[in-house]
Amino acid sequence: MKSLTDAVLKFRNERDWAQFHTLRHLIVSLNLEAAELLELTQWKSDAEIEALIAPEKTGHSAARSADTQSVAEAKDAAGIAAQRDALADECADVLLYLLLIADRAGIDLDRAARNKLRKNALKYPVELSRGSCRKYTELAALAPSTEKTASATPND
Amino acid sequence: MKSLTDAVLKFRNERDWAQFHTLRHLIVSLNLEAAELLELTQWKSDAEIEALIAPEKTGHSAARSADTQSVAEAKDAAGIAAQRDALADECADVLLYLLLIADRAGIDLDRAARNKLRKNALKYPVELSRGSCRKYTELAALAPSTEKTASATPND
Amino acid sequence: MKSLTDAVLKFRNERDWAQFHTLRHLIVSLNLEAAELLELTQWKSDAEIEALIAPEKTGHSAARSADTQSVAEAKDAAGIAAQRDALADECADVLLYLLLIADRAGIDLDRAARNKLRKNALKYPVELSRGSCRKYTELAALAPSTEKTASATPND
Amino acid sequence: MKSLTDAVLKFRNERDWAQFHTLRHLIVSLNLEAAELLELTQWKSDAEIEALIAPEKTGHSAARSADTQSVAEAKDAAGIAAQRDALADECADVLLYLLLIADRAGIDLDRAARNKLRKNALKYPVELSRGSCRKYTELAALAPSTEKTASATPND
């Protein structure tokens, strides 16, 4: 992350943009990029969203080879490829603003993330939260009767 | 980032949470963490937000040493320290969800970020965007008369 | 809406809060309330979200009458009722900030909304957008071949 | 609001869009419109944001009359007018989605808003919160020593 931070700071300094990069403006901008990421899911079914996953990841190609594709399939494949690029771009935008915020605020992101994982581990003990998407505030309420909740499924 | 991704995946797998981590849910969660970051700026003046910057970064300590502080100052300093921790935690939460999204979608975040910086460099050529916070769509309109806009200040 | 605006302005003025209600802070606050609305959907399946709809609306009661309910069912029903209240509360919060923004900015919300519907009607002509969730920018591209797209379904 | 709800439902039904308007999608869409509202504040100073307030509201015209304006001033005035329109449009979009959510979920928005104002009045008693932007969780902590906190200013 250090080398990436250097790259984005170089980009910023070449344009003399540090003057606009107050903590407030950077945080607002990160929120706007997060919203653009959310926009990629707008009106889409779960299946359409999961189709944005790279084929290397899912293990099957998104589209048949060019010579067996119909025109409609080729068009769809092009549309999906464009949306995958958009997904990567929006993730990148969130990361770039996060690096700028961390630099501005003097936060060591790697340390902060490991620190937060440790806090989360205390809030979500493995035995209470395994296989459950309950919030920690609800888990705490369940803590006395550990045995029952250990088998809790998310929707019960 | 690789080692941090491993840490968050280990955390997730120990709790058997991959089943909940659809791309849609992860993107919604990242937006909620971004909003918590935004909440740290709510009702605050610019000065109050900039006070969240770590003292190592600003070069001056946030508070005088304990023995010369009044009770009110000590309370303020404690409040600011708590908010700095909150800022680091929220940044960490955004990063952790971003790593989960990237892992899920098969995105190489480092490559995506460098790729996006290259695209941004084309949208915001140094000579047009130097010292200006105009959007690239407005910069494009200005492109023919480069010399004038090169000296553009953000608010003119 | 006029009488509701009066009520929220009275609430604000009794607390002398107009001083904090800059357009920036109100817009940030509306975004935070929108995020709380989004949080009500976090980790939920479509069915769990639709369960938040009031029973009067869906035409069937959320739970059987008390004397035929098991303890687990009664608990679920109480949880759903609490979440429905939360949904109404978050919608209310968004509306209250919207009224404050409109008052502050001198916007007639009713007129603005009707005006926007007219603009949307131009962007989304009935014959092009019927039964389709395509964005207007894509619809425009389709405009020359109206007949084909008139039957477009959202996922094709 | 009833008549406005009828107008937006008519718009929706003419396009056969109810099928896409699940509670989840409507809530996501409201968040995206809120973000567009936030985007209107991006990179702007407080003064630039307050310039979006309608001149009728501030009591002074945004620009001098046409015959005494320079070309640059006329351009600025046109830019500000466009942004005021954008502000009204984004507020309208938030309202339209809010009406659709309320219709879908069976929420009486007027009643929900008055109900929420009553809850807020309990969380923020006039004597504790007057002239203070503290959160109610902090106000509660202050409650025992009412006299001191009654004079609390937001930043002390």
Tab-separated table of N, CA, C and O in Angstrom, chain B residues 25-134:
chain	number	residue	atom	x	y	z
B	25	HIS	N	-24.421	-7.726	-0.905
B	25	HIS	CA	-24.357	-7.425	0.529
B	25	HIS	C	-23.047	-6.745	0.914
B	25	HIS	O	-23.022	-5.860	1.772
B	26	LEU	N	-21.962	-7.165	0.275
B	26	LEU	CA	-20.665	-6.552	0.589
B	26	LEU	C	-20.637	-5.095	0.144
B	26	LEU	O	-20.115	-4.226	0.842
B	27	ILE	N	-21.226	-4.819	-1.022
B	27	ILE	CA	-21.237	-3.437	-1.532
B	27	ILE	C	-22.137	-2.558	-0.656
B	27	ILE	O	-21.802	-1.419	-0.339
B	28	VAL	N	-23.284	-3.088	-0.242
B	28	VAL	CA	-24.157	-2.341	0.684
B	28	VAL	C	-23.394	-2.061	1.984
B	28	VAL	O	-23.409	-0.943	2.509
B	29	SER	N	-22.692	-3.083	2.491
B	29	SER	CA	-21.969	-2.920	3.758
B	29	SER	C	-20.858	-1.877	3.639
B	29	SER	O	-20.660	-1.073	4.552
B	30	LEU	N	-20.159	-1.886	2.514
B	30	LEU	CA	-19.127	-0.858	2.313
B	30	LEU	C	-19.762	0.532	2.337
B	30	LEU	O	-19.217	1.469	2.928
B	31	ASN	N	-20.931	0.675	1.717
B	31	ASN	CA	-21.616	1.976	1.739
B	31	ASN	C	-21.984	2.384	3.163
B	31	ASN	O	-21.899	3.556	3.516
B	32	LEU	N	-22.404	1.424	3.975
B	32	LEU	CA	-22.774	1.749	5.354
B	32	LEU	C	-21.543	2.182	6.156
B	32	LEU	O	-21.626	3.103	6.977
B	33	GLU	N	-20.400	1.550	5.899
B	33	GLU	CA	-19.179	1.953	6.599
B	33	GLU	C	-18.733	3.337	6.126
B	33	GLU	O	-18.263	4.142	6.925
B	34	ALA	N	-18.884	3.602	4.832
B	34	ALA	CA	-18.555	4.931	4.312
B	34	ALA	C	-19.440	5.983	4.994
B	34	ALA	O	-18.976	7.072	5.342
B	35	ALA	N	-20.706	5.637	5.219
B	35	ALA	CA	-21.622	6.572	5.884
B	35	ALA	C	-21.187	6.811	7.334
B	35	ALA	O	-21.319	7.924	7.854
B	36	GLU	N	-20.660	5.776	7.990
B	36	GLU	CA	-20.187	5.971	9.368
B	36	GLU	C	-18.982	6.910	9.405
B	36	GLU	O	-18.801	7.691	10.341
B	37	LEU	N	-18.184	6.834	8.362
B	37	LEU	CA	-17.059	7.773	8.208
B	37	LEU	C	-17.624	9.191	8.033
B	37	LEU	O	-17.173	10.140	8.674
B	38	LEU	N	-18.634	9.315	7.191
B	38	LEU	CA	-19.268	10.623	6.962
B	38	LEU	C	-19.881	11.165	8.248
B	38	LEU	O	-19.842	12.366	8.517
B	39	GLU	N	-20.430	10.248	9.054
B	39	GLU	CA	-21.080	10.672	10.304
B	39	GLU	C	-20.090	11.360	11.242
B	39	GLU	O	-20.481	12.221	12.038
B	40	LEU	N	-18.816	10.969	11.134
B	40	LEU	CA	-17.800	11.610	11.991
B	40	LEU	C	-17.617	13.084	11.646
B	40	LEU	O	-17.007	13.829	12.407
B	41	THR	N	-18.128	13.509	10.482
B	41	THR	CA	-18.011	14.926	10.092
B	41	THR	C	-19.302	15.703	10.353
B	41	THR	O	-19.326	16.923	10.222
B	42	GLN	N	-20.372	14.965	10.729
B	42	GLN	CA	-21.692	15.599	10.881
B	42	GLN	C	-21.684	16.720	11.926
B	42	GLN	O	-21.184	16.513	13.036
B	43	TRP	N	-22.246	17.847	11.562
B	43	TRP	CA	-22.375	19.031	12.429
B	43	TRP	C	-21.044	19.658	12.796
B	43	TRP	O	-20.993	20.598	13.565
B	44	LYS	N	-19.942	19.133	12.257
B	44	LYS	CA	-18.640	19.672	12.648
B	44	LYS	C	-18.169	20.781	11.705
B	44	LYS	O	-18.396	20.726	10.501
B	45	SER	N	-17.458	21.758	12.272
B	45	SER	CA	-16.821	22.794	11.455
B	45	SER	C	-15.570	22.186	10.815
B	45	SER	O	-15.093	21.132	11.235
B	46	ASP	N	-15.008	22.888	9.814
B	46	ASP	CA	-13.774	22.408	9.187
B	46	ASP	C	-12.685	22.216	10.245
B	46	ASP	O	-11.961	21.221	10.218
B	47	ALA	N	-12.587	23.163	11.166
B	47	ALA	CA	-11.535	23.095	12.190
B	47	ALA	C	-11.717	21.868	13.070
B	47	ALA	O	-10.736	21.193	13.418
B	48	GLU	N	-12.958	21.569	13.428
B	48	GLU	CA	-13.209	20.398	14.270
B	48	GLU	C	-12.858	19.104	13.541
B	48	GLU	O	-12.402	18.139	14.156
B	49	ILE	N	-13.084	19.093	12.228
B	49	ILE	CA	-12.732	17.887	11.460
B	49	ILE	C	-11.214	17.764	11.339
B	49	ILE	O	-10.652	16.688	11.528
B	50	GLU	N	-10.558	18.872	11.064
B	50	GLU	CA	-9.102	18.810	10.911
B	50	GLU	C	-8.430	18.439	12.245
B	50	GLU	O	-7.318	17.916	12.258
B	51	ALA	N	-9.136	18.675	13.361
B	51	ALA	CA	-8.582	18.290	14.673
B	51	ALA	C	-8.470	16.772	14.820
B	51	ALA	O	-7.827	16.281	15.750
B	52	LEU	N	-9.123	16.035	13.894
B	52	LEU	CA	-9.050	14.573	13.950
B	52	LEU	C	-7.733	14.035	13.375
B	52	LEU	O	-7.435	12.852	13.475
B	53	ILE	N	-6.992	14.940	12.739
B	53	ILE	CA	-5.711	14.533	12.164
B	53	ILE	C	-4.727	14.243	13.290
B	53	ILE	O	-4.659	14.975	14.273
B	54	ALA	N	-3.985	13.153	13.133
B	54	ALA	CA	-3.022	12.749	14.173
B	54	ALA	C	-1.997	13.851	14.404
B	54	ALA	O	-1.526	14.480	13.450
B	55	PRO	N	-1.633	14.114	15.672
B	55	PRO	CA	-0.683	15.199	15.970
B	55	PRO	C	0.667	14.998	15.289
B	55	PRO	O	1.311	15.971	14.898
B	56	GLU	N	1.099	13.746	15.093
B	56	GLU	CA	2.372	13.495	14.398
B	56	GLU	C	2.334	14.125	12.997
B	56	GLU	O	3.342	14.518	12.446
B	57	LYS	N	1.125	14.138	12.438
B	57	LYS	CA	0.937	14.629	11.073
B	57	LYS	C	0.963	16.157	11.018
B	57	LYS	O	1.497	16.755	10.091
B	58	THR	N	0.318	16.781	12.003
B	58	THR	CA	0.213	18.236	11.981
B	58	THR	C	1.453	18.895	12.582
B	58	THR	O	1.677	20.076	12.396
B	59	GLY	N	2.226	18.116	13.341
B	59	GLY	CA	3.457	18.674	13.895
B	59	GLY	C	3.274	19.383	15.225
B	59	GLY	O	4.228	19.839	15.820
B	60	HIS	N	2.015	19.482	15.700
B	60	HIS	CA	1.852	20.048	17.041
B	60	HIS	C	0.916	19.162	17.847
B	60	HIS	O	-0.052	18.615	17.337
B	61	SER	N	1.213	19.048	19.099
B	61	SER	CA	0.442	18.170	19.978
B	61	SER	C	-0.970	18.719	20.161
B	61	SER	O	-1.196	19.926	20.148
B	62	ALA	N	-1.931	17.794	20.298
B	62	ALA	CA	-3.331	18.207	20.437
B	62	ALA	C	-3.611	18.835	21.789
B	62	ALA	O	-4.534	19.615	21.944
B	63	ALA	N	-2.835	18.500	22.742
B	63	ALA	CA	-3.136	19.003	24.085
B	63	ALA	C	-1.843	19.204	24.855
B	63	ALA	O	-0.833	18.546	24.592
B	64	ARG	N	-1.872	20.112	25.759
B	64	ARG	CA	-0.708	20.334	26.608
B	64	ARG	C	-0.500	19.130	27.527
B	64	ARG	O	-1.394	18.303	27.679
B	65	SER	N	0.655	19.039	28.127
B	65	SER	CA	0.947	17.890	28.994
B	65	SER	C	-0.014	17.886	30.177
B	65	SER	O	-0.549	18.932	30.580
B	66	ALA	N	-0.225	16.703	30.706
B	66	ALA	CA	-1.273	16.477	31.706
B	66	ALA	C	-1.220	17.473	32.861
B	66	ALA	O	-2.246	17.986	33.310
B	67	ASP	N	-0.019	17.782	33.357
B	67	ASP	CA	0.034	18.601	34.575
B	67	ASP	C	-0.310	20.068	34.341
B	67	ASP	O	-0.541	20.804	35.295
B	68	THR	N	-0.334	20.515	33.085
B	68	THR	CA	-0.724	21.906	32.867
B	68	THR	C	-2.144	22.014	32.306
B	68	THR	O	-2.639	23.104	32.075
B	69	GLN	N	-2.786	20.855	32.105
B	69	GLN	CA	-4.137	20.872	31.545
B	69	GLN	C	-5.198	21.142	32.606
B	69	GLN	O	-5.096	20.650	33.724
B	70	SER	N	-6.213	21.850	32.235
B	70	SER	CA	-7.395	21.959	33.091
B	70	SER	C	-8.225	20.688	32.884
B	70	SER	O	-7.984	19.915	31.953
B	71	VAL	N	-9.201	20.472	33.756
B	71	VAL	CA	-10.074	19.304	33.609
B	71	VAL	C	-10.801	19.351	32.266
B	71	VAL	O	-10.896	18.352	31.550
B	72	ALA	N	-11.295	20.515	31.891
B	72	ALA	CA	-12.032	20.655	30.630
B	72	ALA	C	-11.152	20.301	29.434
B	72	ALA	O	-11.573	19.612	28.507
B	73	GLU	N	-9.886	20.758	29.487
B	73	GLU	CA	-8.969	20.447	28.390
B	73	GLU	C	-8.683	18.952	28.305
B	73	GLU	O	-8.612	18.383	27.218
B	74	ALA	N	-8.527	18.320	29.458
B	74	ALA	CA	-8.257	16.878	29.481
B	74	ALA	C	-9.435	16.109	28.879
B	74	ALA	O	-9.267	15.149	28.133
B	75	LYS	N	-10.640	16.574	29.196
B	75	LYS	CA	-11.869	15.951	28.686
B	75	LYS	C	-11.936	16.105	27.167
B	75	LYS	O	-12.238	15.156	26.441
B	76	ASP	N	-11.651	17.315	26.703
B	76	ASP	CA	-11.621	17.573	25.266
B	76	ASP	C	-10.607	16.668	24.579
B	76	ASP	O	-10.891	16.068	23.546
B	77	ALA	N	-9.428	16.586	25.157
B	77	ALA	CA	-8.359	15.778	24.562
B	77	ALA	C	-8.779	14.313	24.499
B	77	ALA	O	-8.521	13.626	23.507
B	78	ALA	N	-9.453	13.844	25.540
B	78	ALA	CA	-9.932	12.455	25.553
B	78	ALA	C	-10.983	12.261	24.461
B	78	ALA	O	-10.984	11.251	23.756
B	79	GLY	N	-11.869	13.248	24.311
B	79	GLY	CA	-12.900	13.180	23.278
B	79	GLY	C	-12.285	13.128	21.890
B	79	GLY	O	-12.706	12.341	21.038
B	80	ILE	N	-11.273	13.953	21.670
B	80	ILE	CA	-10.621	13.983	20.361
B	80	ILE	C	-9.884	12.670	20.098
B	80	ILE	O	-9.934	12.131	18.997
B	81	ALA	N	-9.225	12.141	21.119
B	81	ALA	CA	-8.514	10.864	20.961
B	81	ALA	C	-9.502	9.755	20.586
B	81	ALA	O	-9.228	8.926	19.717
B	82	ALA	N	-10.676	9.760	21.231
B	82	ALA	CA	-11.691	8.748	20.931
B	82	ALA	C	-12.174	8.890	19.485
B	82	ALA	O	-12.396	7.896	18.790
B	83	GLN	N	-12.311	10.129	19.032
B	83	GLN	CA	-12.771	10.343	17.658
B	83	GLN	C	-11.706	9.962	16.632
B	83	GLN	O	-12.022	9.528	15.536
B	84	ARG	N	-10.441	10.155	16.995
B	84	ARG	CA	-9.365	9.722	16.092
B	84	ARG	C	-9.375	8.204	15.959
B	84	ARG	O	-9.172	7.673	14.868
B	85	ASP	N	-9.574	7.534	17.082
B	85	ASP	CA	-9.675	6.072	17.027
B	85	ASP	C	-10.857	5.667	16.149
B	85	ASP	O	-10.759	4.738	15.345
B	86	ALA	N	-11.980	6.375	16.300
B	86	ALA	CA	-13.170	6.068	15.503
B	86	ALA	C	-12.879	6.271	14.016
B	86	ALA	O	-13.287	5.461	13.171
B	87	LEU	N	-12.149	7.340	13.694
B	87	LEU	CA	-11.794	7.609	12.294
B	87	LEU	C	-10.951	6.466	11.726
B	87	LEU	O	-11.216	5.967	10.621
B	88	ALA	N	-9.966	6.026	12.488
B	88	ALA	CA	-9.114	4.914	12.041
B	88	ALA	C	-9.951	3.642	11.887
B	88	ALA	O	-9.788	2.887	10.915
B	89	ASP	N	-10.861	3.414	12.834
B	89	ASP	CA	-11.708	2.218	12.780
B	89	ASP	C	-12.616	2.229	11.551
B	89	ASP	O	-12.802	1.200	10.892
B	90	GLU	N	-13.210	3.370	11.246
B	90	GLU	CA	-14.122	3.422	10.100
B	90	GLU	C	-13.358	3.270	8.790
B	90	GLU	O	-13.844	2.617	7.856
B	91	CYS	N	-12.162	3.875	8.732
B	91	CYS	CA	-11.322	3.675	7.540
B	91	CYS	C	-10.994	2.190	7.393
B	91	CYS	O	-11.032	1.635	6.285
B	92	ALA	N	-10.692	1.552	8.507
B	92	ALA	CA	-10.375	0.120	8.498
B	92	ALA	C	-11.574	-0.686	7.995
B	92	ALA	O	-11.420	-1.595	7.171
B	93	ASP	N	-12.763	-0.342	8.464
B	93	ASP	CA	-13.966	-1.072	8.039
B	93	ASP	C	-14.187	-0.954	6.529
B	93	ASP	O	-14.548	-1.926	5.862
B	94	VAL	N	-13.987	0.253	5.999
B	94	VAL	CA	-14.124	0.435	4.543
B	94	VAL	C	-13.112	-0.454	3.822
B	94	VAL	O	-13.458	-1.164	2.874
B	95	LEU	N	-11.868	-0.443	4.311
B	95	LEU	CA	-10.823	-1.240	3.664
B	95	LEU	C	-11.144	-2.736	3.736
B	95	LEU	O	-11.001	-3.460	2.736
B	96	LEU	N	-11.603	-3.194	4.900
B	96	LEU	CA	-11.886	-4.625	5.055
B	96	LEU	C	-12.980	-5.074	4.083
B	96	LEU	O	-12.855	-6.116	3.433
B	97	TYR	N	-14.042	-4.273	3.947
B	97	TYR	CA	-15.092	-4.645	2.983
B	97	TYR	C	-14.580	-4.554	1.545
B	97	TYR	O	-14.963	-5.351	0.689
B	98	LEU	N	-13.713	-3.580	1.298
B	98	LEU	CA	-13.170	-3.450	-0.054
B	98	LEU	C	-12.344	-4.691	-0.412
B	98	LEU	O	-12.427	-5.210	-1.534
B	99	LEU	N	-11.569	-5.184	0.555
B	99	LEU	CA	-10.772	-6.399	0.317
B	99	LEU	C	-11.680	-7.601	0.076
B	99	LEU	O	-11.398	-8.444	-0.780
B	100	LEU	N	-12.782	-7.668	0.813
B	100	LEU	CA	-13.727	-8.775	0.627
B	100	LEU	C	-14.401	-8.695	-0.741
B	100	LEU	O	-14.611	-9.708	-1.415
B	101	ILE	N	-14.758	-7.486	-1.163
B	101	ILE	CA	-15.372	-7.306	-2.488
B	101	ILE	C	-14.381	-7.721	-3.573
B	101	ILE	O	-14.731	-8.463	-4.498
B	102	ALA	N	-13.140	-7.233	-3.446
B	102	ALA	CA	-12.124	-7.535	-4.453
B	102	ALA	C	-11.872	-9.036	-4.524
B	102	ALA	O	-11.775	-9.616	-5.618
B	103	ASP	N	-11.804	-9.668	-3.346
B	103	ASP	CA	-11.595	-11.124	-3.336
B	103	ASP	C	-12.769	-11.828	-4.006
B	103	ASP	O	-12.593	-12.707	-4.851
B	104	ARG	N	-13.964	-11.416	-3.642
B	104	ARG	CA	-15.174	-12.046	-4.190
B	104	ARG	C	-15.278	-11.860	-5.703
B	104	ARG	O	-15.694	-12.774	-6.423
B	105	ALA	N	-14.939	-10.660	-6.163
B	105	ALA	CA	-15.144	-10.353	-7.583
B	105	ALA	C	-13.927	-10.694	-8.440
B	105	ALA	O	-13.980	-10.552	-9.666
B	106	GLY	N	-12.845	-11.138	-7.793
B	106	GLY	CA	-11.644	-11.463	-8.565
B	106	GLY	C	-10.932	-10.238	-9.097
B	106	GLY	O	-10.405	-10.241	-10.211
B	107	ILE	N	-10.922	-9.162	-8.297
B	107	ILE	CA	-10.259	-7.919	-8.706
B	107	ILE	C	-8.911	-7.801	-8.002
B	107	ILE	O	-8.825	-7.984	-6.788
B	108	ASP	N	-7.864	-7.490	-8.767
B	108	ASP	CA	-6.553	-7.192	-8.197
B	108	ASP	C	-6.569	-5.697	-7.889
B	108	ASP	O	-6.434	-4.863	-8.783
B	109	LEU	N	-6.756	-5.363	-6.602
B	109	LEU	CA	-6.962	-3.955	-6.221
B	109	LEU	C	-5.773	-3.066	-6.576
B	109	LEU	O	-5.962	-1.924	-7.018
B	110	ASP	N	-4.587	-3.590	-6.356
B	110	ASP	CA	-3.404	-2.769	-6.650
B	110	ASP	C	-3.359	-2.436	-8.142
B	110	ASP	O	-3.176	-1.283	-8.524
B	111	ARG	N	-3.580	-3.435	-8.963
B	111	ARG	CA	-3.571	-3.214	-10.418
B	111	ARG	C	-4.719	-2.293	-10.832
B	111	ARG	O	-4.551	-1.397	-11.667
B	112	ALA	N	-5.910	-2.524	-10.240
B	112	ALA	CA	-7.076	-1.690	-10.573
B	112	ALA	C	-6.812	-0.229	-10.222
B	112	ALA	O	-7.178	0.675	-10.986
B	113	ALA	N	-6.168	0.000	-9.067
B	113	ALA	CA	-5.913	1.379	-8.634
B	113	ALA	C	-4.913	2.071	-9.561
B	113	ALA	O	-5.106	3.233	-9.936
B	114	ARG	N	-3.859	1.344	-9.953
B	114	ARG	CA	-2.869	1.953	-10.853
B	114	ARG	C	-3.485	2.202	-12.233
B	114	ARG	O	-3.220	3.217	-12.880
B	115	ASN	N	-4.310	1.282	-12.649
B	115	ASN	CA	-5.023	1.412	-13.912
B	115	ASN	C	-5.924	2.657	-13.888
B	115	ASN	O	-5.978	3.438	-14.829
B	116	LYS	N	-6.616	2.838	-12.759
B	116	LYS	CA	-7.536	3.983	-12.635
B	116	LYS	C	-6.763	5.295	-12.590
B	116	LYS	O	-7.216	6.297	-13.162
B	117	LEU	N	-5.605	5.286	-11.935
B	117	LEU	CA	-4.777	6.505	-11.911
B	117	LEU	C	-4.372	6.891	-13.335
B	117	LEU	O	-4.360	8.075	-13.680
B	118	ARG	N	-4.074	5.887	-14.156
B	118	ARG	CA	-3.724	6.175	-15.558
B	118	ARG	C	-4.907	6.787	-16.302
B	118	ARG	O	-4.756	7.745	-17.047
B	119	LYS	N	-6.109	6.217	-16.089
B	119	LYS	CA	-7.311	6.786	-16.722
B	119	LYS	C	-7.547	8.224	-16.238
B	119	LYS	O	-7.893	9.105	-17.022
B	120	ASN	N	-7.390	8.424	-14.929
B	120	ASN	CA	-7.595	9.763	-14.374
B	120	ASN	C	-6.592	10.758	-14.941
B	120	ASN	O	-6.920	11.927	-15.158
B	121	ALA	N	-5.368	10.286	-15.204
B	121	ALA	CA	-4.338	11.177	-15.746
B	121	ALA	C	-4.737	11.658	-17.141
B	121	ALA	O	-4.442	12.784	-17.532
B	122	LEU	N	-5.461	10.801	-17.876
B	122	LEU	CA	-5.939	11.208	-19.204
B	122	LEU	C	-7.106	12.178	-19.087
B	122	LEU	O	-7.226	13.126	-19.858
B	123	LYS	N	-7.985	11.930	-18.091
B	123	LYS	CA	-9.141	12.815	-17.893
B	123	LYS	C	-8.722	14.169	-17.322
B	123	LYS	O	-9.359	15.180	-17.587
B	124	TYR	N	-7.664	14.131	-16.506
B	124	TYR	CA	-7.204	15.365	-15.852
B	124	TYR	C	-5.754	15.649	-16.217
B	124	TYR	O	-4.857	15.448	-15.413
B	125	PRO	N	-5.524	16.115	-17.467
B	125	PRO	CA	-4.139	16.424	-17.861
B	125	PRO	C	-3.574	17.507	-16.926
B	125	PRO	O	-4.292	18.436	-16.562
B	126	VAL	N	-2.321	17.347	-16.545
B	126	VAL	CA	-1.708	18.277	-15.586
B	126	VAL	C	-1.931	19.727	-16.004
B	126	VAL	O	-2.344	20.566	-15.207
B	127	GLU	N	-1.683	20.036	-17.289
B	127	GLU	CA	-1.723	21.449	-17.693
B	127	GLU	C	-3.133	22.054	-17.604
B	127	GLU	O	-3.295	23.248	-17.399
B	128	LEU	N	-4.184	21.200	-17.719
B	128	LEU	CA	-5.555	21.727	-17.649
B	128	LEU	C	-6.091	21.757	-16.218
B	128	LEU	O	-6.920	22.598	-15.875
B	129	SER	N	-5.660	20.818	-15.400
B	129	SER	CA	-6.311	20.645	-14.106
B	129	SER	C	-5.478	21.178	-12.945
B	129	SER	O	-5.930	21.195	-11.808
B	130	ARG	N	-4.282	21.657	-13.246
B	130	ARG	CA	-3.405	22.140	-12.179
B	130	ARG	C	-4.092	23.247	-11.370
B	130	ARG	O	-4.495	24.265	-11.899
B	131	GLY	N	-4.228	23.013	-10.072
B	131	GLY	CA	-4.819	24.023	-9.200
B	131	GLY	C	-6.298	24.246	-9.416
B	131	GLY	O	-6.871	25.220	-8.929
B	132	SER	N	-6.965	23.358	-10.139
B	132	SER	CA	-8.396	23.530	-10.409
B	132	SER	C	-9.175	22.308	-9.938
B	132	SER	O	-8.732	21.172	-10.115
B	133	CYS	N	-10.337	22.522	-9.326
B	133	CYS	CA	-11.129	21.360	-8.919
B	133	CYS	C	-12.330	21.156	-9.840
B	133	CYS	O	-13.326	20.556	-9.479
B	134	ARG	N	-12.229	21.692	-11.064
B	134	ARG	CA	-13.288	21.451	-12.043
B	134	ARG	C	-13.389	19.963	-12.375
B	134	ARG	O	-12.384	19.265	-12.374
